């Protein structure tokens, strides 16, 4: 019989980030693995001792140590307490056969020997100093990218995340059933959110390029629906897949750069719509760098500069866009508006100076 698989659906700051799928080592640490499995399903109901639901759903990741681990599963929400297990307040260390040998390993948090509860850690790096002190009971088999997203949430004080990182849903995946990582957002996306989660290694660059084009189109569809956050998520995903291409055989570097510039241009306008001017400028700057003949990238860059009230920089961007597309009415209009703002500013400056020397 295969080891059980469980899933954790993660939200960060109220936005769904994705699914983590884990394999539990019931063949080595059956009691510890069963504790995690049952807390994922919530099948044990409410604790007779504390009245707390014995369920990870709704619990938080409350400690992030970048370069080492992310820690969650505190169903009691009490500081310094390792949470409550399905066996009672705590249970013993089962064994230390499995080691903290690589990222993605699941390990029980504790407050000393034989004090396991509900809290657990997912390693983001090797942590051999924990061997013999914490029980390893599973590993992430899909969703390491989601773990990475958690790891890079900003923290304050003693590694506390500045935004809520929540297990929005969780459960057990029946043996042989689909793990739910494909089409997670229900938009027809047939590719894993993270390329590392492909079931098999892909060496054909055309397969990856097809994935990039498909995911970019999904981003465009979300944009048309005015869901700019989801559009950004798809554009970011397309860039992850595009990054796989650079070291593959038979690539067309110029074509890849053009595609990257287009994706960044689209992402820039989404961020502009959301008021993330810093992010919009960063994306548009990268788009113009990677696509020197991408008129739309310079146009978007100009729009961001206008929003930032950097009119002189906006004029430069619009002028470059117009050089690339001399007949574009939209570019001409924006350039005219920007030039008028500069003229108005100069008139105001002249009037101000004239009053000084009266």
Coordinates of C-alpha atoms in Angstrom, one line a residue:
X1 CA 0.0 0.0 0.0
X2 CA 1.4 3.4 -1.0
X3 CA 2.1 6.1 1.5
X4 CA -0.8 8.6 1.9
X5 CA -0.8 12.0 0.2
X6 CA -2.3 15.1 1.7
X7 CA -2.8 18.6 0.3
X8 CA -2.5 22.1 1.8
X9 CA -4.1 25.0 -0.1
X10 CA -2.3 28.2 0.8
X11 CA -3.5 31.8 0.8
X12 CA -1.2 34.7 1.3
X13 CA -2.7 38.1 2.4
X14 CA -6.1 36.9 1.4
X15 CA -5.1 35.7 -2.1
X16 CA -4.9 32.0 -3.1
X17 CA -1.2 31.1 -3.8
X18 CA -1.5 27.4 -4.7
X19 CA -1.4 23.8 -3.5
X20 CA 1.3 22.0 -1.6
X21 CA 1.1 18.2 -1.9
X22 CA 3.0 16.0 0.6
X23 CA 3.7 12.3 1.0
X24 CA 3.6 11.0 4.6
X25 CA 6.1 8.3 5.7
X26 CA 3.7 5.9 7.3
X27 CA 6.1 3.1 6.6
X28 CA 8.7 4.7 9.0
X29 CA 6.8 6.9 11.4
X30 CA 3.1 5.7 11.3
X31 CA 1.9 7.4 14.4
X32 CA 3.4 10.8 13.5
X33 CA 2.2 10.6 9.9
X34 CA -1.3 9.6 11.1
X35 CA -1.4 12.7 13.3
X36 CA -0.7 15.0 10.4
X37 CA -3.1 13.1 8.0
X38 CA -6.0 13.3 10.5
X39 CA -5.4 17.0 11.2
X40 CA -5.5 17.5 7.4
X41 CA -8.9 15.8 7.1
X42 CA -10.3 17.1 10.4
X43 CA -12.0 13.7 10.9
X44 CA -11.3 13.7 14.6
X45 CA -13.7 16.6 15.2
X46 CA -13.3 18.8 18.2
X47 CA -10.8 18.2 21.0
X48 CA -12.5 17.0 24.2
X49 CA -9.8 18.7 26.2
X50 CA -9.7 22.2 24.7
X51 CA -12.8 22.4 22.4
X52 CA -10.5 23.3 19.5
X53 CA -11.2 21.7 16.1
X54 CA -8.5 19.1 15.4
X55 CA -8.1 20.5 11.9
X56 CA -5.4 22.4 10.1
X57 CA -8.0 24.3 8.0
X58 CA -7.9 28.0 8.9
X59 CA -4.6 27.8 10.8
X60 CA -1.6 30.0 10.0
X61 CA 2.0 29.7 9.2
X62 CA 3.3 31.8 12.0
X63 CA 7.1 31.6 11.7
X64 CA 9.3 32.1 8.6
X65 CA 13.0 31.6 8.8
X66 CA 14.3 32.4 5.3
X67 CA 16.9 30.0 4.2
X68 CA 15.8 27.4 6.8
X69 CA 12.1 26.7 7.2
X70 CA 8.5 27.8 7.3
X71 CA 6.5 26.7 10.4
X72 CA 2.7 26.3 10.6
X73 CA -0.1 24.1 11.9
X74 CA -0.6 25.8 15.3
X75 CA -4.3 24.9 15.7
X76 CA -4.3 26.3 19.3
X77 CA -2.8 29.7 18.3
X78 CA -0.9 29.8 21.6
X79 CA 2.6 31.3 21.6
X80 CA 5.3 28.8 22.7
X81 CA 2.9 25.8 22.5
X82 CA 3.4 23.1 19.9
X83 CA -0.3 22.8 19.3
X84 CA -2.6 19.9 20.1
X85 CA -2.3 16.4 18.6
X86 CA -5.0 13.9 17.8
X87 CA -3.7 11.8 20.7
X88 CA -4.0 14.5 23.3
X89 CA -2.0 17.6 24.3
X90 CA 1.2 16.1 23.1
X91 CA 2.8 12.8 22.1
X92 CA 6.2 11.2 22.2
X93 CA 9.0 11.3 19.6
X94 CA 8.4 8.2 17.5
X95 CA 11.9 7.8 16.1
X96 CA 14.7 9.8 14.4
X97 CA 15.4 7.5 11.4
X98 CA 14.6 10.1 8.8
X99 CA 16.9 13.0 8.5
X100 CA 16.6 16.7 7.7
X101 CA 18.6 16.1 4.6
X102 CA 17.1 18.5 2.0
X103 CA 14.4 21.2 1.3
X104 CA 10.8 20.0 1.3
X105 CA 11.1 17.6 4.3
X106 CA 8.3 17.8 6.8
X107 CA 9.4 17.8 10.5
X108 CA 7.5 18.1 13.8
X109 CA 7.9 21.3 15.8
X110 CA 8.3 20.8 19.5
X111 CA 9.2 22.5 22.8
X112 CA 11.6 19.8 23.9
X113 CA 11.7 15.9 23.9
X114 CA 8.4 14.1 23.5
X115 CA 6.3 17.3 23.1
X116 CA 4.9 16.8 19.6
X117 CA 1.5 18.4 18.9
X118 CA 0.1 19.9 15.7
X119 CA 2.8 22.3 14.7
X120 CA 5.2 21.3 11.8
X121 CA 7.9 22.8 9.7
X122 CA 8.6 22.5 6.0
X123 CA 12.4 22.8 5.3
X124 CA 13.6 25.3 2.7
X125 CA 17.1 24.1 3.1
X126 CA 19.1 21.2 4.6
X127 CA 19.0 21.3 8.4
X128 CA 21.1 18.5 9.8
X129 CA 21.4 20.3 13.2
X130 CA 17.8 19.2 13.8
X131 CA 18.5 15.5 13.4
X132 CA 17.8 13.6 16.6
X133 CA 15.7 16.4 18.0
X134 CA 12.7 16.7 15.6
X135 CA 10.8 13.8 13.9
X136 CA 10.8 13.9 10.1
X137 CA 7.6 12.4 8.8
X138 CA 7.1 13.4 5.2
X139 CA 8.1 15.4 2.2
X140 CA 6.7 17.9 -0.3
X141 CA 6.2 16.2 -3.7
X142 CA 4.5 19.1 -5.4
X143 CA 4.3 22.8 -4.6
X144 CA 7.8 23.6 -3.6
X145 CA 7.2 26.9 -5.4
X146 CA 4.3 27.7 -3.0
X147 CA 6.6 26.9 -0.1
X148 CA 9.1 29.4 -1.6
X149 CA 6.4 32.0 -1.9
X150 CA 5.7 31.6 1.9
X151 CA 9.4 31.7 2.6
X152 CA 9.7 35.2 0.9
X153 CA 6.8 36.8 2.8
X154 CA 8.1 39.8 4.7
X155 CA 8.6 39.3 8.4
X156 CA 9.0 41.4 11.6
X157 CA 10.3 40.6 15.0
X158 CA 10.9 37.0 15.7
X159 CA 10.2 35.8 12.2
X160 CA 6.5 36.7 12.2
X161 CA 4.9 37.2 8.8
X162 CA 3.6 40.7 8.2
X163 CA 0.5 39.3 6.3
X164 CA -1.7 36.3 7.0
X165 CA -0.4 33.0 5.5
X166 CA -3.3 30.6 6.0
X167 CA -4.0 26.9 5.2
X168 CA -7.3 27.8 3.4
X169 CA -8.2 24.2 2.8
X170 CA -6.6 20.8 3.4
X171 CA -7.3 17.1 3.2
X172 CA -6.2 13.7 2.0
X173 CA -5.9 12.7 -1.6
X174 CA -7.3 9.2 -2.3
X175 CA -4.8 6.7 -3.7
X176 CA -4.6 7.0 -7.4
X177 CA -6.6 10.2 -7.6
X178 CA -5.5 13.4 -9.3
X179 CA -3.6 15.7 -6.9
X180 CA -5.5 18.8 -8.0
X181 CA -2.4 20.9 -8.8
X182 CA -3.5 21.2 -12.5
X183 CA -6.1 23.8 -13.3
X184 CA -6.1 24.9 -9.7
X185 CA -7.9 28.2 -10.5
X186 CA -10.5 26.6 -12.8
X187 CA -9.5 28.6 -15.9
X188 CA -8.6 25.7 -18.1
X189 CA -4.9 25.9 -17.4
X190 CA -3.4 22.5 -18.2
X191 CA 0.1 23.3 -16.9
X192 CA 1.3 23.0 -13.2
X193 CA 1.7 26.4 -11.5
X194 CA 5.4 25.6 -11.1
X195 CA 7.4 23.9 -13.8
X196 CA 9.2 21.8 -11.2
X197 CA 5.9 20.0 -10.7
X198 CA 5.9 18.5 -14.1
X199 CA 5.3 14.7 -13.7
X200 CA 8.3 14.1 -16.1
X201 CA 11.3 16.1 -17.3
X202 CA 10.7 18.1 -20.4
X203 CA 13.6 18.5 -22.8
X204 CA 11.8 19.7 -25.9
X205 CA 11.9 23.5 -26.1
X206 CA 8.8 23.6 -28.3
X207 CA 6.7 22.1 -25.5
X208 CA 7.8 24.8 -23.1
X209 CA 7.2 27.6 -25.7
X210 CA 3.7 26.2 -26.3
X211 CA 3.1 26.4 -22.6
X212 CA 4.4 30.0 -22.4
X213 CA 2.1 31.1 -25.2
X214 CA -0.9 29.3 -23.7
X215 CA -0.4 30.7 -20.2
X216 CA 0.2 34.2 -21.6
X217 CA -3.2 34.0 -23.5
X218 CA -4.9 33.0 -20.2
X219 CA -3.3 36.1 -18.6
X220 CA -4.8 38.2 -21.5
X221 CA -8.2 36.6 -20.8
X222 CA -8.1 37.5 -17.1
X223 CA -7.0 41.1 -18.2
X224 CA -10.1 41.4 -20.4
X225 CA -12.2 40.4 -17.3
X226 CA -10.5 43.2 -15.3
X227 CA -9.1 40.6 -12.9
X228 CA -5.6 42.2 -13.0
X229 CA -4.3 40.2 -10.0
X230 CA -5.0 36.9 -11.8
X231 CA -3.6 38.2 -15.0
X232 CA -0.4 39.1 -13.2
X233 CA -0.3 35.6 -11.7
X234 CA -0.5 34.1 -15.2
X235 CA 2.1 36.4 -16.7
X236 CA 4.4 35.6 -13.8
X237 CA 3.8 31.9 -14.4
X238 CA 4.6 32.3 -18.1
X239 CA 7.9 33.9 -17.2
X240 CA 8.7 30.9 -14.9
X241 CA 8.3 28.6 -17.9
X242 CA 10.2 30.9 -20.2
X243 CA 13.1 30.7 -17.8
X244 CA 13.4 27.0 -18.5
X245 CA 14.3 27.6 -22.2
X246 CA 17.6 29.4 -21.9
X247 CA 19.7 26.4 -21.4
X248 CA 17.8 24.1 -23.8
X249 CA 18.8 22.9 -27.2
X250 CA 17.5 24.7 -30.3
X251 CA 16.4 28.0 -28.8
X252 CA 15.9 31.2 -30.7
X253 CA 17.2 33.8 -28.2
X254 CA 15.8 36.8 -30.1
X255 CA 12.3 35.2 -30.1
X256 CA 12.5 34.4 -26.4
X257 CA 13.6 38.0 -25.6
X258 CA 10.7 39.3 -27.6
X259 CA 8.2 37.1 -25.8
X260 CA 9.6 38.1 -22.4
X261 CA 9.3 41.7 -23.3
X262 CA 5.7 41.3 -24.3
X263 CA 4.8 39.4 -21.1
X264 CA 6.5 42.1 -19.0
X265 CA 4.7 44.8 -20.9
X266 CA 1.3 43.2 -20.1
X267 CA 2.3 42.7 -16.5
X268 CA 3.2 46.4 -16.3
X269 CA -0.2 47.7 -17.4
X270 CA -1.9 45.3 -14.9
X271 CA 0.2 46.7 -12.1
X272 CA -0.5 50.2 -13.3
X273 CA -4.2 49.5 -13.1
X274 CA -3.8 48.2 -9.6
X275 CA -1.9 51.3 -8.5
X276 CA 1.4 49.4 -8.0
X277 CA 3.5 52.1 -9.7
X278 CA 6.8 50.9 -8.5
X279 CA 6.1 47.4 -9.8
X280 CA 4.7 48.7 -13.1
X281 CA 7.8 50.8 -13.7
X282 CA 10.1 47.9 -12.9
X283 CA 8.3 45.6 -15.4
X284 CA 8.2 48.3 -18.1
X285 CA 11.9 49.1 -17.6
X286 CA 12.7 45.4 -18.0
X287 CA 10.3 45.2 -21.0
X288 CA 12.1 48.0 -22.8
X289 CA 15.5 46.5 -22.0
X290 CA 14.6 43.1 -23.4
X291 CA 12.6 44.5 -26.3
X292 CA 14.3 47.5 -27.8
X293 CA 11.9 47.5 -30.7
X294 CA 8.8 46.9 -28.5
X295 CA 6.9 50.2 -29.0
X296 CA 4.1 49.1 -26.6
X297 CA 6.7 48.6 -23.9
X298 CA 8.0 52.2 -24.3
X299 CA 4.3 53.4 -24.4
X300 CA 3.5 51.6 -21.1
X301 CA 6.7 52.9 -19.6
X302 CA 5.6 56.5 -20.6
X303 CA 2.2 55.9 -19.0
X304 CA 3.9 54.8 -15.7
X305 CA 6.1 57.9 -15.7
X306 CA 3.0 60.0 -16.2
X307 CA 1.4 58.4 -13.2
X308 CA 4.6 59.0 -11.2
X309 CA 4.5 62.7 -12.4
X310 CA 7.9 62.3 -14.1
X311 CA 6.8 64.1 -17.2
X312 CA 10.3 64.5 -18.7
X313 CA 10.9 60.8 -18.6
X314 CA 7.4 60.2 -20.0
X315 CA 8.2 62.3 -23.0
X316 CA 11.4 60.4 -23.7
X317 CA 9.5 57.1 -23.5
X318 CA 6.6 58.3 -25.8
X319 CA 9.1 59.7 -28.3
X320 CA 10.9 56.4 -28.5
X321 CA 7.6 54.6 -28.9
X322 CA 6.6 57.0 -31.7
X323 CA 9.9 56.4 -33.5
X324 CA 9.0 52.7 -33.6
X325 CA 5.4 53.3 -34.6
X326 CA 5.2 56.7 -36.3
X327 CA 1.5 56.4 -37.2
X328 CA 0.1 55.3 -33.8
X329 CA -2.5 57.8 -32.8
X330 CA -2.6 56.7 -29.2
X331 CA 1.1 57.4 -28.8
X332 CA 0.8 60.8 -30.5
X333 CA -2.0 61.8 -28.1
X334 CA -0.1 60.8 -25.0
X335 CA 3.1 62.5 -26.2
X336 CA 1.1 65.7 -26.9
X337 CA -0.4 65.6 -23.4
X338 CA 3.0 65.2 -21.8
X339 CA 4.5 68.0 -23.8
X340 CA 1.7 70.3 -22.9
X341 CA 2.3 69.5 -19.2
X342 CA 5.9 70.5 -19.6
X343 CA 4.9 73.7 -21.5
X344 CA 2.5 74.6 -18.7
X345 CA 5.1 73.9 -16.1
X346 CA 7.6 76.2 -17.8
X347 CA 5.0 79.0 -18.1
X348 CA 4.3 78.7 -14.3
X349 CA 8.1 78.8 -13.7
X350 CA 8.4 81.9 -15.8
X351 CA 5.6 83.7 -14.0
X352 CA 7.1 82.7 -10.6
X353 CA 10.5 84.1 -11.6
X354 CA 9.0 87.3 -13.0
X355 CA 7.4 88.0 -9.6
X356 CA 10.7 87.5 -7.8
X357 CA 12.4 90.2 -9.9
X358 CA 9.7 92.8 -9.8

